[in-house]
CSV table of C-alpha atoms in Angstrom, one decimal:
chain,number,residue,atom,x,y,z
A,1,MET,CA,-45.0,145.4,-37.2
A,2,THR,CA,-47.1,148.3,-38.3
A,3,LEU,CA,-50.4,147.6,-40.1
A,4,ALA,CA,-51.1,150.5,-42.4
A,5,ASN,CA,-53.6,153.3,-42.4
A,6,PRO,CA,-55.7,153.1,-39.2
A,7,VAL,CA,-58.7,155.4,-39.7
A,8,SER,CA,-61.0,154.8,-36.7
A,9,ARG,CA,-61.2,152.8,-33.5
A,10,ALA,CA,-62.9,149.9,-35.4
A,11,ASP,CA,-60.3,150.1,-38.2
A,12,GLU,CA,-57.5,149.7,-35.6
A,13,THR,CA,-58.9,146.4,-34.4
A,14,PHE,CA,-57.2,143.3,-35.8
A,15,LEU,CA,-59.6,140.4,-36.4
A,16,VAL,CA,-58.9,136.7,-35.9
A,17,LEU,CA,-62.0,135.0,-37.4
A,18,LYS,CA,-62.6,131.3,-36.9
A,19,VAL,CA,-65.3,129.4,-38.6
A,20,GLY,CA,-66.0,126.2,-36.7
A,21,GLY,CA,-65.8,122.9,-38.5
A,22,SER,CA,-69.4,122.0,-37.4
A,23,LEU,CA,-70.7,124.8,-39.7
A,24,VAL,CA,-69.4,123.2,-42.9
A,25,SER,CA,-69.2,119.5,-42.1
A,26,ASP,CA,-70.7,116.6,-40.1
A,27,LYS,CA,-68.1,115.6,-37.6
A,28,ARG,CA,-69.6,112.2,-37.3
A,29,ARG,CA,-68.7,111.4,-40.9
A,30,ALA,CA,-65.0,110.9,-41.8
A,31,ARG,CA,-63.6,113.6,-44.2
A,32,ASN,CA,-67.0,115.1,-44.7
A,33,ILE,CA,-67.3,118.7,-46.0
A,34,ASP,CA,-70.3,120.6,-47.5
A,35,THR,CA,-68.6,122.5,-50.2
A,36,ALA,CA,-71.7,124.5,-51.1
A,37,VAL,CA,-72.1,125.8,-47.6
A,38,LEU,CA,-68.3,126.4,-47.3
A,39,GLU,CA,-68.5,128.5,-50.5
A,40,ARG,CA,-71.3,130.6,-49.0
A,41,TYR,CA,-69.3,131.3,-45.9
A,42,ALA,CA,-66.2,132.0,-48.0
A,43,LYS,CA,-68.2,134.8,-49.8
A,44,LEU,CA,-68.9,136.4,-46.4
A,45,VAL,CA,-65.3,136.1,-45.3
A,46,ALA,CA,-64.0,137.4,-48.6
A,47,ASP,CA,-66.2,140.5,-48.4
A,48,LEU,CA,-64.7,141.2,-45.0
A,49,ALA,CA,-61.1,140.4,-46.0
A,50,VAL,CA,-61.2,142.6,-49.1
A,51,GLU,CA,-62.5,145.5,-47.1
A,52,HIS,CA,-59.8,145.1,-44.4
A,53,PRO,CA,-56.6,143.8,-46.2
A,54,GLY,CA,-53.8,143.0,-43.7
A,55,ARG,CA,-56.1,143.3,-40.7
A,56,MET,CA,-57.3,139.8,-40.2
A,57,VAL,CA,-56.3,136.1,-40.0
A,58,PHE,CA,-58.7,133.3,-40.9
A,59,VAL,CA,-58.8,130.1,-38.9
A,60,ALA,CA,-60.6,127.0,-40.4
A,61,GLY,CA,-62.0,124.5,-37.9
A,62,GLY,CA,-61.0,121.0,-38.8
A,63,GLY,CA,-64.5,119.5,-38.7
A,64,ALA,CA,-64.9,116.0,-39.8
A,65,PHE,CA,-61.4,115.9,-41.3
A,66,GLY,CA,-59.6,117.0,-38.1
A,67,HIS,CA,-61.7,115.1,-35.6
A,68,GLY,CA,-61.6,112.0,-37.7
A,69,ALA,CA,-57.8,112.1,-38.1
A,70,VAL,CA,-57.0,112.2,-34.4
A,71,ARG,CA,-59.8,110.0,-32.9
A,72,ASP,CA,-57.8,106.8,-32.8
A,73,LEU,CA,-54.1,107.7,-32.8
A,74,ASP,CA,-51.5,105.0,-32.0
A,75,GLU,CA,-50.2,105.9,-28.5
A,76,ASN,CA,-47.0,104.0,-29.2
A,77,ASP,CA,-46.1,106.1,-32.3
A,78,PRO,CA,-44.6,109.5,-31.3
A,79,LEU,CA,-45.3,110.9,-34.7
A,80,ALA,CA,-48.9,109.5,-35.0
A,81,ALA,CA,-50.4,113.0,-35.0
A,82,LEU,CA,-48.8,113.7,-38.4
A,83,VAL,CA,-52.1,112.5,-39.9
A,84,LEU,CA,-53.6,115.8,-38.6
A,85,THR,CA,-51.3,117.8,-40.8
A,86,GLU,CA,-52.6,116.1,-43.9
A,87,ALA,CA,-56.2,116.3,-42.9
A,88,THR,CA,-56.2,120.0,-41.9
A,89,PHE,CA,-54.3,121.0,-45.0
A,90,ALA,CA,-57.1,119.6,-47.1
A,91,VAL,CA,-59.5,121.8,-45.1
A,92,LYS,CA,-57.2,124.8,-45.5
A,93,TRP,CA,-56.9,124.2,-49.2
A,94,ALA,CA,-60.7,124.0,-49.6
A,95,TRP,CA,-61.1,127.4,-47.8
A,96,THR,CA,-58.2,129.0,-49.7
A,97,THR,CA,-59.5,128.0,-53.0
A,98,ALA,CA,-63.0,129.3,-52.2
A,99,LEU,CA,-61.6,132.6,-50.9
A,100,ARG,CA,-59.4,133.1,-53.9
A,101,ASP,CA,-62.4,132.4,-56.1
A,102,ASN,CA,-64.0,135.4,-54.4
A,103,GLY,CA,-61.1,137.8,-55.0
A,104,VAL,CA,-59.1,137.3,-51.8
A,105,ARG,CA,-55.3,137.1,-51.8
A,106,ALA,CA,-55.4,134.1,-49.5
A,107,MET,CA,-52.6,131.8,-48.5
A,108,PRO,CA,-52.6,128.7,-46.4
A,109,LEU,CA,-49.9,128.6,-43.7
A,110,GLN,CA,-48.8,125.3,-42.2
A,111,LEU,CA,-48.2,125.6,-38.4
A,112,ALA,CA,-46.2,122.4,-38.4
A,113,ALA,CA,-43.5,124.2,-40.3
A,114,THR,CA,-43.7,127.5,-38.4
A,115,CYS,CA,-44.4,126.6,-34.8
A,116,LEU,CA,-42.8,124.6,-32.0
A,117,LEU,CA,-44.6,123.4,-28.9
A,118,ASP,CA,-42.7,124.4,-25.8
A,119,ALA,CA,-44.2,123.9,-22.3
A,120,ASP,CA,-47.5,123.3,-24.1
A,121,ARG,CA,-47.6,126.7,-25.7
A,122,ALA,CA,-47.0,127.2,-29.5
A,123,VAL,CA,-44.0,129.4,-30.3
A,124,LEU,CA,-44.4,130.9,-33.7
A,125,GLN,CA,-41.6,131.8,-36.1
A,126,PRO,CA,-43.5,134.9,-37.3
A,127,GLY,CA,-41.7,135.9,-40.5
A,128,VAL,CA,-44.1,134.5,-43.1
A,129,LEU,CA,-47.2,135.5,-41.1
A,130,ARG,CA,-46.0,139.1,-40.7
A,131,ARG,CA,-44.9,139.4,-44.3
A,132,ALA,CA,-48.3,138.1,-45.6
A,133,LEU,CA,-50.1,140.6,-43.5
A,134,ASP,CA,-47.8,143.5,-44.6
A,135,LYS,CA,-48.6,142.6,-48.2
A,136,GLY,CA,-52.3,142.4,-47.7
A,137,ILE,CA,-52.5,138.6,-47.9
A,138,LEU,CA,-55.1,136.7,-45.8
A,139,PRO,CA,-53.4,133.9,-43.9
A,140,VAL,CA,-55.5,130.8,-43.7
A,141,LEU,CA,-54.7,128.7,-40.6
A,142,SER,CA,-56.0,125.6,-39.0
A,143,GLY,CA,-55.1,123.1,-36.3
A,144,ASP,CA,-52.0,120.9,-36.9
A,145,SER,CA,-49.5,118.6,-35.3
A,146,LEU,CA,-46.6,120.5,-33.6
A,147,LEU,CA,-43.2,119.2,-32.6
A,148,THR,CA,-42.4,119.2,-28.9
A,149,ASP,CA,-39.0,119.5,-27.3
A,150,ASP,CA,-38.8,115.8,-26.8
A,151,GLY,CA,-39.3,115.0,-30.5
A,152,ASP,CA,-43.0,114.0,-30.4
A,153,LEU,CA,-45.7,115.4,-32.5
A,154,ARG,CA,-48.6,116.8,-30.5
A,155,VAL,CA,-52.2,117.6,-31.6
A,156,PHE,CA,-52.7,121.3,-31.6
A,157,GLY,CA,-56.4,121.9,-32.2
A,158,SER,CA,-58.0,124.8,-34.1
A,159,ASP,CA,-59.4,126.3,-30.9
A,160,ARG,CA,-55.8,127.0,-29.8
A,161,VAL,CA,-54.7,128.5,-33.1
A,162,PRO,CA,-55.8,132.2,-32.5
A,163,GLY,CA,-53.3,132.4,-29.6
A,164,ILE,CA,-50.4,132.4,-32.0
A,165,VAL,CA,-51.4,135.8,-33.3
A,166,LEU,CA,-51.2,137.4,-29.9
A,167,GLY,CA,-48.1,139.5,-29.7
A,168,GLN,CA,-47.6,139.5,-33.5
A,169,VAL,CA,-49.6,142.7,-34.2
A,170,SER,CA,-49.5,146.1,-32.7
A,171,THR,CA,-53.2,146.8,-32.5
A,172,PRO,CA,-56.1,145.5,-30.3
A,173,ILE,CA,-57.0,141.9,-31.2
A,174,ARG,CA,-60.6,140.6,-31.5
A,175,ILE,CA,-61.1,136.9,-31.7
A,176,VAL,CA,-64.4,135.8,-33.1
A,177,THR,CA,-65.5,132.1,-33.1
A,178,LEU,CA,-68.5,131.3,-35.3
A,179,THR,CA,-70.1,128.0,-34.2
A,180,ASP,CA,-73.4,126.2,-34.3
A,181,VAL,CA,-74.8,127.8,-31.1
A,182,PRO,CA,-75.3,131.6,-30.3
A,183,GLY,CA,-72.9,131.6,-27.5
A,184,VAL,CA,-72.5,129.7,-24.1
A,185,LEU,CA,-76.0,128.4,-23.5
A,186,THR,CA,-77.5,128.7,-20.1
A,187,GLY,CA,-80.6,126.6,-20.8
A,188,GLY,CA,-78.9,123.4,-22.0
A,189,PRO,CA,-79.0,121.8,-25.5
A,190,GLY,CA,-81.5,123.4,-27.9
A,191,SER,CA,-81.8,126.6,-25.8
A,192,ASP,CA,-81.2,130.1,-27.2
A,193,ASP,CA,-80.6,131.6,-23.7
A,194,VAL,CA,-77.0,132.9,-23.8
A,195,LEU,CA,-74.5,133.9,-21.1
A,196,PRO,CA,-73.6,137.4,-22.3
A,197,TYR,CA,-70.3,137.8,-20.5
A,198,ILE,CA,-67.5,135.8,-19.0
A,199,ASP,CA,-64.8,137.3,-16.8
A,200,PRO,CA,-61.6,135.6,-17.9
A,201,ASP,CA,-60.3,135.8,-14.4
A,202,LEU,CA,-63.4,134.2,-12.9
A,203,PRO,CA,-64.6,131.7,-15.6
A,204,GLU,CA,-65.8,129.0,-13.3
A,205,ALA,CA,-69.5,129.9,-13.5
A,206,ALA,CA,-69.5,129.5,-17.3
A,207,PHE,CA,-68.4,125.9,-17.0
A,208,ALA,CA,-71.4,125.1,-14.9
A,209,HIS,CA,-73.6,125.6,-18.0
A,210,LEU,CA,-71.8,122.9,-20.1
A,211,TRP,CA,-72.9,119.3,-20.8
A,212,ASP,CA,-71.1,116.2,-21.8
A,213,ASN,CA,-69.3,116.1,-25.2
A,214,SER,CA,-70.5,113.9,-28.0
A,215,ALA,CA,-68.4,110.8,-28.4
A,216,TRP,CA,-67.1,111.9,-31.8
A,217,ASP,CA,-65.9,115.3,-30.5
A,218,THR,CA,-62.1,115.3,-29.8
A,219,SER,CA,-61.6,119.0,-28.9
A,220,GLY,CA,-63.6,119.4,-25.7
A,221,SER,CA,-66.5,121.1,-27.5
A,222,MET,CA,-67.6,124.4,-25.8
A,223,GLY,CA,-65.5,123.7,-22.7
A,224,GLY,CA,-62.4,123.6,-24.9
A,225,LYS,CA,-63.4,126.9,-26.5
A,226,ILE,CA,-64.0,128.6,-23.1
A,227,HIS,CA,-60.7,127.3,-21.8
A,228,GLU,CA,-58.7,128.7,-24.7
A,229,LEU,CA,-60.6,132.0,-25.1
A,230,THR,CA,-60.3,132.9,-21.4
A,231,GLU,CA,-56.6,132.4,-21.7
A,232,PHE,CA,-56.5,134.6,-24.8
A,233,ALA,CA,-58.6,137.3,-23.0
A,234,ARG,CA,-56.2,137.2,-20.0
A,235,ARG,CA,-53.4,138.0,-22.6
A,236,GLY,CA,-55.3,141.0,-23.8
A,237,ALA,CA,-57.6,139.8,-26.6
A,238,GLU,CA,-61.4,140.5,-26.8
A,239,CYS,CA,-63.1,137.2,-27.6
A,240,LEU,CA,-66.6,136.5,-28.8
A,241,ILE,CA,-68.6,133.3,-29.5
A,242,LEU,CA,-71.6,133.5,-31.7
A,243,ARG,CA,-73.7,131.5,-34.1
A,244,GLY,CA,-72.5,131.4,-37.7
A,245,THR,CA,-75.0,131.4,-40.6
A,246,PRO,CA,-74.3,131.6,-44.3
A,247,ASP,CA,-77.5,133.5,-44.7
A,248,VAL,CA,-76.4,136.7,-43.0
A,249,ALA,CA,-76.1,139.7,-45.3
A,250,SER,CA,-72.5,140.6,-44.2
A,251,LEU,CA,-69.9,140.0,-41.5
A,252,ARG,CA,-68.6,143.5,-41.6
A,253,PHE,CA,-70.1,144.2,-38.2
A,254,LEU,CA,-67.5,142.0,-36.6
A,255,LEU,CA,-65.0,144.9,-36.8
A,256,SER,CA,-67.4,147.4,-35.4
A,257,PRO,CA,-67.6,148.1,-31.6
A,258,VAL,CA,-69.8,145.5,-30.1
A,259,ALA,CA,-72.3,148.1,-28.9
A,260,GLU,CA,-73.0,148.9,-32.6
A,261,TRP,CA,-73.7,145.3,-33.6
A,262,PRO,CA,-77.2,144.4,-35.0
A,263,ALA,CA,-79.6,144.0,-32.1
A,264,ASP,CA,-80.6,140.4,-33.1
A,265,ILE,CA,-77.1,139.1,-32.8
A,266,SER,CA,-76.6,137.0,-29.6
A,267,TYR,CA,-73.1,136.3,-28.3
A,268,THR,CA,-70.9,135.5,-25.4
A,269,ARG,CA,-68.2,138.0,-24.8
A,270,ILE,CA,-64.9,137.2,-22.9
A,271,ALA,CA,-62.7,140.1,-22.0
A,272,ARG,CA,-61.2,141.8,-19.0
A,273,SER,CA,-63.5,144.4,-17.4
A,274,GLU,CA,-61.6,147.3,-18.9
A,275,GLU,CA,-62.1,145.8,-22.4
A,276,ARG,CA,-65.8,145.3,-22.1
A,277,ASP,CA,-66.8,148.3,-24.2
A,278,ARG,CA,-64.2,148.1,-26.9
C-alpha cells in the first residue's frame, strides 16, 4: 500500500496513537468513562488526524469497560471473552462520535471480525484497514476477543493492538502510548524520574523498575506495555510511552523527530539502536 504525498521525514512516519483507558476512566468502577475528558482528548487527536489523513491509526484503551468485562470470566465457557467485544465497542463508539464531532472521518473497526489468533499472534485480514487509510479515514481500534484455531475466544488487550498495523504500511511506524505516568518510572509510584531508553533486545533492566499491579488491573499494567512494545520494536517500530494530558496545546509534535519534541516532554523510548534518532 502506498500512502500518498510524503513531504519530509516526519511526514513519512506512520503514527499509531493509543490513549490509555486510565486517562478517561476510573478502572476501579465498572463501565465508567469521563466523557468531558474524552472529548478534550478527542479534540487533540482530531487536530492531528485532520493534519495527517491516512497516516495514523487510533487505539482506544478499554479502561473501566474493558477491565471490568474480563475480570471474572467463566473459565468453563470457551466464548466467555465475547463480553469484551461488546464492552470495547462501546468505548470505540464514544471515541468515534467525539472524533467525528471534531471533523474527523473516523470509523470503528471490530478486530473480532477482521483478525484471527494463531500461535498467540493476531493475523489481520487487512482489506478494510487499508482501504480506510487510502481514503483518508481514521480507523478507531481497541482490544477485543479473537477466535483461536481451536474455536475459543481469547482476550486480546489494547496494548497488543498496535502490532496488527506492523507490516500493513510501507513507511516507518511510530507507536505512541499516552498513559497516566511520564514513562517507565525509576523512582517508584509517584516519581517523575523516567527511564529514557529501553533496548528491545535487552529489556530486562526495565522490568526491575516495576511494582505490583493493582488488583483491578487485568492487562499487566506497565509490565504488559513494556512486553508488547519491546516486541513491536524488535519488529521495526519506534515506540514511546509518555504522560497524556488534555491540557496540552497540541499533539502535532508526535510526528516530529523526537529530538525536536518540546523540552518539557518526558518519555521512555523503545527502539533498536539504529532507530534511536528517527
